[in-house]
Amino acid sequence: MSKYSSMSTYMLKSELERLNMEFETVKSQSYALNMARGKPSGQQLDLSMPMLDIVNSKSDFYSEGGIDCRNYGELSGIPEAKTLMADLVDDDPDNVIVYGSSSLAIMYDTVARLWIFGARGYTPWSQLPSVKWICPVPGYDRHFGICDTFGIEMIPVPLREDGPDMDVIEELCANDDSIKGIWCVPKYSNPTGITYSDEVVDRLAGMKAAGDFRIFWDNAYAVHHLYDNPEDQDQLKGIADACIAAGNPDRYYKFASTSKITFSGAGLAVYASSPANVSEMLKRISARTIGYDKLNQLRHARFLVNGEGIAEIMKDHAAILRPRFEAVQKALNKGGLADCGCTWTNPRGGYFVSFDGPKGTAKRIVSLCKEAGVILTKAGATWPHGEDPNDSNIRIAPSFPPLGELKAAMKIFVLCAHIACVEVELAGRE
Amino acid sequence: MSKYSSMSTYMLKSELERLNMEFETVKSQSYALNMARGKPSGQQLDLSMPMLDIVNSKSDFYSEGGIDCRNYGELSGIPEAKTLMADLVDDDPDNVIVYGSSSLAIMYDTVARLWIFGARGYTPWSQLPSVKWICPVPGYDRHFGICDTFGIEMIPVPLREDGPDMDVIEELCANDDSIKGIWCVPKYSNPTGITYSDEVVDRLAGMKAAGDFRIFWDNAYAVHHLYDNPEDQDQLKGIADACIAAGNPDRYYKFASTSKITFSGAGLAVYASSPANVSEMLKRISARTIGYDKLNQLRHARFLVNGEGIAEIMKDHAAILRPRFEAVQKALNKGGLADCGCTWTNPRGGYFVSFDGPKGTAKRIVSLCKEAGVILTKAGATWPHGEDPNDSNIRIAPSFPPLGELKAAMKIFVLCAHIACVEVELAGRE
């Protein structure tokens, strides 16, 4: 219920006039602020600069196993990089492939492989009359983009506080063998920041579904806590254990990367799955490449060392990100948007805050912000095909702008949200 | 005609006995020598070690355009890397995508894209009853491996001194629309080391073929001369110009990498094609990744700078490789193999020498060498499905072993070749 709904039309119009005058003032200040993408700030990237000195012309360039990291080979990664990345995805190094620098690319390639070759003995998806996919919403636009590219039909399912709505998913998957996958960002989800409950993990692992149904477990924010105290951190049940226990040991593919641990453009990405899936994957990718960049693997392994090393640097990231996230909460709270029918999440980790305005306001808010010099993620991006049926959800990405700019941007955001709320209320009365 | 064919059976048998005794002596020396793959030697890799110091914790990490190379973005590559790689493929930076570190991966992905999506408006290849491919033989095993993976039917066509036999190819392509591609290593070909003549380039560009027929122009050895004097270097006509002139501007995809210029495991790979193909490619790969490793692009651009910089380091590579190639020629010549019905190439660049024994000897030579501790590329590898119908071709890769080891390995090779030649002559008389 919005405070604006209890105001007279006359009052509303004069409120809008006042807000619009404020908006004109803001516009005249020619801001150029960007909160569009979940990019780390320069400050965060600085944390990993020492990594660039670790492998140099004077250092040795051999991995543990005596492998010359400058030369060809080692398709699944050098041993120390596999150990490091296994820590990141909480798995065994033998179940891990260190695969380039982009986890998105691994996901795309994995879909492409299933599309062309099928999953170990199953019909290639390209030969099926239709392929469908469970898409928890709001979700990550680039996940949906992969489905779009392949012409996979996306079925939106509500993402709740504890994960996607499992009642809906179980019902869908039990009755439709053409549903072949689900996108999951199970911890500090993009964009709501929620973490799947143990029950959701178990139900995903154990539910009835097609034999080649696959859980795409994009644990992009596995270690991306905002608070150092373990009690203030979300915990996620392991999908591998859950799938093994449920008798579906090959149902999951894990993905992660160091894109938001070291360098977004030059990190390490990882794939982990069951021994059967890993061996299938290695067979397939051996036709594609002789190996990934092992010097970068060596850099990462020497810099981060293991899970503890990762946890250490993540504390430094948190120290930079925490004030930004808190500034967003403060701006939204102080801005009085809760009284206008707006809601938003207050995550304990990850990269985003998910904001919902009243129905029909998201596009307008994003467009007003743009007019005032603040670039947000496109409204609708969190839904398949970029179409949010309620036109209410906006993803706020506080990581990239310096704190001062973020505060300025959030002030503008709040103003634009008020304008859109008033406008939609007025439009409803016509 | 082999000298062994003019010997009596008695003489042959005693010759074999003598050779076998020599072989036993060699075996007892427990060699472990490897000439299997076209890997650069450690000495060559050392040439690029200074590159590892160029981007460090004290240096700046911005590209020309002010792009922070540590962060996300720049799908087609940073400007200076595009300029550098454009020099390598003799094209315009606008027609270039700097795409990861493995050109094999780009080729695989390109086939996969055509397989799934088709070439700009054409039917996806996966939906055709059959897809065929021209494979000049002897050729590169990993090219054939890609076709194998996709179930593409490979049509072997003889590779001659001036390139693949164009009479055969023109006849095939004019009459069969299911022929969709050809693998070309047009300069210092793998494994024969020949370079395509201008006429072959023009005929490939201009011949009648399916509208979505594509030339996969893997110019892996574009700058890999063994001799510094330009008169001793092969020259290759540009495929882009030829295709444009012939009215088939979208027929070619160029591929190359710095795998044998800087680091085999951590170089830059490049794709170049017509503006229409490049824009299609960018659209497709934007669903797959946000960008490739820009720090490695920056390293390469600052280290190699441009085509002249590339030519400089290639002279240093040549100085290391030349003695190895000359040692191979010397061993084969001195070993008297020409008198035994053997032939081999004497290339002016690239990474390989192609050796042909009498029919039915290649597998035996490779297996004898293995027994004596010398690992060669598998016999047959230079043919589709690894099946050389004559069982005669062996790819010799002299780059990796230190010169001393190479000489020892070639001695053993010569001995094994003699044994196989005598054996096959004797077998023919039974």
PDB file of C-alpha atoms in Angstrom, chain A residues 224-385:
ATOM      1  CA  HIS A 224      31.340 -13.098  -1.234  1.00  0.00           C
ATOM      2  CA  HIS A 225      30.196 -12.264   2.278  1.00  0.00           C
ATOM      3  CA  LEU A 226      29.702  -8.661   3.361  1.00  0.00           C
ATOM      4  CA  TYR A 227      30.374  -9.429   7.027  1.00  0.00           C
ATOM      5  CA  ASP A 228      33.316 -11.200   8.623  1.00  0.00           C
ATOM      6  CA  ASN A 229      31.478 -12.715  11.566  1.00  0.00           C
ATOM      7  CA  PRO A 230      30.462 -16.251  10.543  1.00  0.00           C
ATOM      8  CA  GLU A 231      27.074 -15.724  12.205  1.00  0.00           C
ATOM      9  CA  ASP A 232      26.407 -12.930   9.755  1.00  0.00           C
ATOM     10  CA  GLN A 233      27.253 -15.098   6.763  1.00  0.00           C
ATOM     11  CA  ASP A 234      24.882 -17.303   4.775  1.00  0.00           C
ATOM     12  CA  GLN A 235      25.614 -21.017   4.628  1.00  0.00           C
ATOM     13  CA  LEU A 236      24.767 -23.170   1.615  1.00  0.00           C
ATOM     14  CA  LYS A 237      24.334 -26.924   1.587  1.00  0.00           C
ATOM     15  CA  GLY A 238      26.553 -28.684  -0.962  1.00  0.00           C
ATOM     16  CA  ILE A 239      24.732 -29.702  -4.123  1.00  0.00           C
ATOM     17  CA  ALA A 240      27.120 -32.590  -4.833  1.00  0.00           C
ATOM     18  CA  ASP A 241      26.434 -34.346  -1.542  1.00  0.00           C
ATOM     19  CA  ALA A 242      22.712 -33.746  -1.907  1.00  0.00           C
ATOM     20  CA  CYS A 243      22.628 -35.204  -5.426  1.00  0.00           C
ATOM     21  CA  ILE A 244      24.719 -38.222  -4.421  1.00  0.00           C
ATOM     22  CA  ALA A 245      22.521 -38.857  -1.396  1.00  0.00           C
ATOM     23  CA  ALA A 246      19.409 -38.608  -3.572  1.00  0.00           C
ATOM     24  CA  GLY A 247      20.748 -41.130  -6.078  1.00  0.00           C
ATOM     25  CA  ASN A 248      21.163 -38.513  -8.831  1.00  0.00           C
ATOM     26  CA  PRO A 249      24.946 -38.159  -8.745  1.00  0.00           C
ATOM     27  CA  ASP A 250      25.278 -36.690 -12.244  1.00  0.00           C
ATOM     28  CA  ARG A 251      22.489 -34.113 -11.994  1.00  0.00           C
ATOM     29  CA  TYR A 252      24.577 -31.035 -11.145  1.00  0.00           C
ATOM     30  CA  TYR A 253      27.253 -28.922 -12.785  1.00  0.00           C
ATOM     31  CA  LYS A 254      29.022 -26.449 -10.520  1.00  0.00           C
ATOM     32  CA  PHE A 255      30.448 -23.226 -11.910  1.00  0.00           C
ATOM     33  CA  ALA A 256      32.443 -20.483 -10.237  1.00  0.00           C
ATOM     34  CA  SER A 257      35.287 -18.091 -10.919  1.00  0.00           C
ATOM     35  CA  THR A 258      37.692 -15.682  -9.320  1.00  0.00           C
ATOM     36  CA  SER A 259      36.257 -12.835 -11.398  1.00  0.00           C
ATOM     37  CA  LYS A 260      35.167 -11.098  -8.192  1.00  0.00           C
ATOM     38  CA  ILE A 261      38.059 -12.382  -6.101  1.00  0.00           C
ATOM     39  CA  THR A 262      41.047 -11.318  -8.221  1.00  0.00           C
ATOM     40  CA  PHE A 263      40.443  -9.755 -11.657  1.00  0.00           C
ATOM     41  CA  SER A 264      37.105  -9.731 -13.458  1.00  0.00           C
ATOM     42  CA  GLY A 265      38.718  -9.790 -16.845  1.00  0.00           C
ATOM     43  CA  ALA A 266      41.623 -12.080 -16.042  1.00  0.00           C
ATOM     44  CA  GLY A 267      40.623 -14.548 -13.376  1.00  0.00           C
ATOM     45  CA  LEU A 268      40.211 -18.306 -13.317  1.00  0.00           C
ATOM     46  CA  ALA A 269      36.944 -20.089 -13.969  1.00  0.00           C
ATOM     47  CA  VAL A 270      36.079 -23.554 -12.758  1.00  0.00           C
ATOM     48  CA  TYR A 271      33.743 -26.411 -13.582  1.00  0.00           C
ATOM     49  CA  ALA A 272      33.121 -29.209 -11.093  1.00  0.00           C
ATOM     50  CA  SER A 273      30.852 -32.200 -11.332  1.00  0.00           C
ATOM     51  CA  SER A 274      30.621 -35.948 -10.819  1.00  0.00           C
ATOM     52  CA  PRO A 275      33.523 -38.124 -12.020  1.00  0.00           C
ATOM     53  CA  ALA A 276      31.360 -39.342 -14.921  1.00  0.00           C
ATOM     54  CA  ASN A 277      30.489 -35.803 -16.012  1.00  0.00           C
ATOM     55  CA  VAL A 278      34.071 -34.574 -15.621  1.00  0.00           C
ATOM     56  CA  SER A 279      35.401 -37.398 -17.734  1.00  0.00           C
ATOM     57  CA  GLU A 280      32.764 -36.722 -20.430  1.00  0.00           C
ATOM     58  CA  MET A 281      33.668 -33.038 -20.356  1.00  0.00           C
ATOM     59  CA  LEU A 282      37.396 -33.711 -20.688  1.00  0.00           C
ATOM     60  CA  LYS A 283      36.784 -35.956 -23.654  1.00  0.00           C
ATOM     61  CA  ARG A 284      34.719 -33.240 -25.333  1.00  0.00           C
ATOM     62  CA  ILE A 285      36.990 -30.300 -24.604  1.00  0.00           C
ATOM     63  CA  SER A 286      40.073 -32.217 -25.706  1.00  0.00           C
ATOM     64  CA  ALA A 287      38.808 -31.652 -29.256  1.00  0.00           C
ATOM     65  CA  ARG A 288      38.618 -27.920 -28.593  1.00  0.00           C
ATOM     66  CA  THR A 289      41.863 -26.972 -26.937  1.00  0.00           C
ATOM     67  CA  ILE A 290      45.184 -28.280 -25.715  1.00  0.00           C
ATOM     68  CA  GLY A 291      44.881 -26.386 -22.465  1.00  0.00           C
ATOM     69  CA  TYR A 292      44.049 -23.124 -20.741  1.00  0.00           C
ATOM     70  CA  ASP A 293      46.380 -20.362 -19.584  1.00  0.00           C
ATOM     71  CA  LYS A 294      48.596 -22.095 -17.028  1.00  0.00           C
ATOM     72  CA  LEU A 295      50.674 -19.023 -16.209  1.00  0.00           C
ATOM     73  CA  ASN A 296      47.525 -17.381 -14.942  1.00  0.00           C
ATOM     74  CA  GLN A 297      46.712 -20.547 -13.029  1.00  0.00           C
ATOM     75  CA  LEU A 298      50.156 -20.427 -11.441  1.00  0.00           C
ATOM     76  CA  ARG A 299      49.722 -16.746 -10.537  1.00  0.00           C
ATOM     77  CA  HIS A 300      46.405 -17.467  -8.858  1.00  0.00           C
ATOM     78  CA  ALA A 301      47.598 -20.579  -7.049  1.00  0.00           C
ATOM     79  CA  ARG A 302      50.647 -18.803  -5.657  1.00  0.00           C
ATOM     80  CA  PHE A 303      48.694 -15.674  -4.704  1.00  0.00           C
ATOM     81  CA  LEU A 304      45.565 -17.178  -3.150  1.00  0.00           C
ATOM     82  CA  VAL A 305      47.073 -20.555  -2.148  1.00  0.00           C
ATOM     83  CA  ASN A 306      43.873 -22.172  -0.840  1.00  0.00           C
ATOM     84  CA  GLY A 307      40.438 -21.609   0.679  1.00  0.00           C
ATOM     85  CA  GLU A 308      41.928 -19.739   3.610  1.00  0.00           C
ATOM     86  CA  GLY A 309      43.765 -17.389   1.277  1.00  0.00           C
ATOM     87  CA  ILE A 310      40.519 -16.787  -0.569  1.00  0.00           C
ATOM     88  CA  ALA A 311      38.716 -16.044   2.700  1.00  0.00           C
ATOM     89  CA  GLU A 312      41.415 -13.537   3.615  1.00  0.00           C
ATOM     90  CA  ILE A 313      41.130 -11.477   0.431  1.00  0.00           C
ATOM     91  CA  MET A 314      37.342 -11.682   0.605  1.00  0.00           C
ATOM     92  CA  LYS A 315      37.497  -9.859   3.954  1.00  0.00           C
ATOM     93  CA  ASP A 316      39.294  -7.023   2.189  1.00  0.00           C
ATOM     94  CA  HIS A 317      36.671  -7.000  -0.543  1.00  0.00           C
ATOM     95  CA  ALA A 318      33.944  -6.943   2.099  1.00  0.00           C
ATOM     96  CA  ALA A 319      35.544  -3.941   3.787  1.00  0.00           C
ATOM     97  CA  ILE A 320      35.230  -2.060   0.500  1.00  0.00           C
ATOM     98  CA  LEU A 321      31.775  -3.301  -0.446  1.00  0.00           C
ATOM     99  CA  ARG A 322      30.065  -3.135   2.957  1.00  0.00           C
ATOM    100  CA  PRO A 323      29.847   0.687   3.142  1.00  0.00           C
ATOM    101  CA  ARG A 324      28.435   0.727  -0.378  1.00  0.00           C
ATOM    102  CA  PHE A 325      25.708  -1.768   0.425  1.00  0.00           C
ATOM    103  CA  GLU A 326      24.939   0.053   3.657  1.00  0.00           C
ATOM    104  CA  ALA A 327      24.713   3.343   1.770  1.00  0.00           C
ATOM    105  CA  VAL A 328      22.107   1.805  -0.530  1.00  0.00           C
ATOM    106  CA  GLN A 329      20.038   0.591   2.403  1.00  0.00           C
ATOM    107  CA  LYS A 330      20.343   3.947   4.138  1.00  0.00           C
ATOM    108  CA  ALA A 331      19.259   5.842   1.028  1.00  0.00           C
ATOM    109  CA  LEU A 332      16.279   3.583   0.405  1.00  0.00           C
ATOM    110  CA  ASN A 333      15.207   3.656   4.063  1.00  0.00           C
ATOM    111  CA  LYS A 334      15.655   7.376   4.530  1.00  0.00           C
ATOM    112  CA  GLY A 335      14.050   8.046   1.187  1.00  0.00           C
ATOM    113  CA  GLY A 336      10.746   6.837   2.536  1.00  0.00           C
ATOM    114  CA  LEU A 337      10.198   4.414  -0.318  1.00  0.00           C
ATOM    115  CA  ALA A 338       8.810   1.726   1.983  1.00  0.00           C
ATOM    116  CA  ASP A 339       5.765   3.969   2.442  1.00  0.00           C
ATOM    117  CA  CYS A 340       5.317   4.161  -1.325  1.00  0.00           C
ATOM    118  CA  GLY A 341       4.741   0.453  -1.872  1.00  0.00           C
ATOM    119  CA  CYS A 342       8.360  -0.286  -2.675  1.00  0.00           C
ATOM    120  CA  THR A 343      10.297  -3.236  -1.290  1.00  0.00           C
ATOM    121  CA  TRP A 344      13.933  -4.228  -1.541  1.00  0.00           C
ATOM    122  CA  THR A 345      16.336  -6.847  -0.297  1.00  0.00           C
ATOM    123  CA  ASN A 346      19.067  -6.385   2.285  1.00  0.00           C
ATOM    124  CA  PRO A 347      21.534  -9.153   1.462  1.00  0.00           C
ATOM    125  CA  ARG A 348      24.477 -10.266   3.563  1.00  0.00           C
ATOM    126  CA  GLY A 349      26.650 -10.896   0.523  1.00  0.00           C
ATOM    127  CA  GLY A 350      26.886 -10.937  -3.255  1.00  0.00           C
ATOM    128  CA  TYR A 351      26.772  -7.997  -5.599  1.00  0.00           C
ATOM    129  CA  PHE A 352      23.208  -6.751  -5.819  1.00  0.00           C
ATOM    130  CA  VAL A 353      20.194  -5.305  -4.136  1.00  0.00           C
ATOM    131  CA  SER A 354      16.876  -6.230  -5.716  1.00  0.00           C
ATOM    132  CA  PHE A 355      14.335  -3.422  -5.696  1.00  0.00           C
ATOM    133  CA  ASP A 356      10.625  -3.705  -6.459  1.00  0.00           C
ATOM    134  CA  GLY A 357       8.515  -0.648  -7.107  1.00  0.00           C
ATOM    135  CA  PRO A 358       4.734  -0.719  -7.523  1.00  0.00           C
ATOM    136  CA  LYS A 359       3.546  -2.449 -10.679  1.00  0.00           C
ATOM    137  CA  GLY A 360       4.401  -0.460 -13.778  1.00  0.00           C
ATOM    138  CA  THR A 361       7.171   1.702 -12.340  1.00  0.00           C
ATOM    139  CA  ALA A 362      10.463  -0.057 -13.081  1.00  0.00           C
ATOM    140  CA  LYS A 363      10.962   1.072 -16.678  1.00  0.00           C
ATOM    141  CA  ARG A 364       9.955   4.590 -15.760  1.00  0.00           C
ATOM    142  CA  ILE A 365      12.394   4.748 -12.832  1.00  0.00           C
ATOM    143  CA  VAL A 366      15.256   3.461 -14.984  1.00  0.00           C
ATOM    144  CA  SER A 367      14.417   5.913 -17.730  1.00  0.00           C
ATOM    145  CA  LEU A 368      14.142   8.872 -15.350  1.00  0.00           C
ATOM    146  CA  CYS A 369      17.459   7.918 -13.761  1.00  0.00           C
ATOM    147  CA  LYS A 370      19.069   7.795 -17.172  1.00  0.00           C
ATOM    148  CA  GLU A 371      17.728  11.267 -17.948  1.00  0.00           C
ATOM    149  CA  ALA A 372      19.360  12.459 -14.740  1.00  0.00           C
ATOM    150  CA  GLY A 373      22.680  10.818 -15.550  1.00  0.00           C
ATOM    151  CA  VAL A 374      22.406   7.571 -13.581  1.00  0.00           C
ATOM    152  CA  ILE A 375      22.712   4.359 -15.560  1.00  0.00           C
ATOM    153  CA  LEU A 376      20.962   1.353 -14.037  1.00  0.00           C
ATOM    154  CA  THR A 377      20.581  -2.226 -15.267  1.00  0.00           C
ATOM    155  CA  LYS A 378      17.794  -2.213 -17.851  1.00  0.00           C
ATOM    156  CA  ALA A 379      14.387  -2.720 -16.277  1.00  0.00           C
ATOM    157  CA  GLY A 380      13.164  -6.206 -17.059  1.00  0.00           C
ATOM    158  CA  ALA A 381      16.711  -7.587 -17.313  1.00  0.00           C
ATOM    159  CA  THR A 382      16.049  -9.876 -14.381  1.00  0.00           C
ATOM    160  CA  TRP A 383      13.331 -11.688 -16.349  1.00  0.00           C
ATOM    161  CA  PRO A 384      13.459 -14.010 -19.380  1.00  0.00           C
ATOM    162  CA  HIS A 385      13.512 -12.042 -22.632  1.00  0.00           C
TER     163      HIS A 385
END
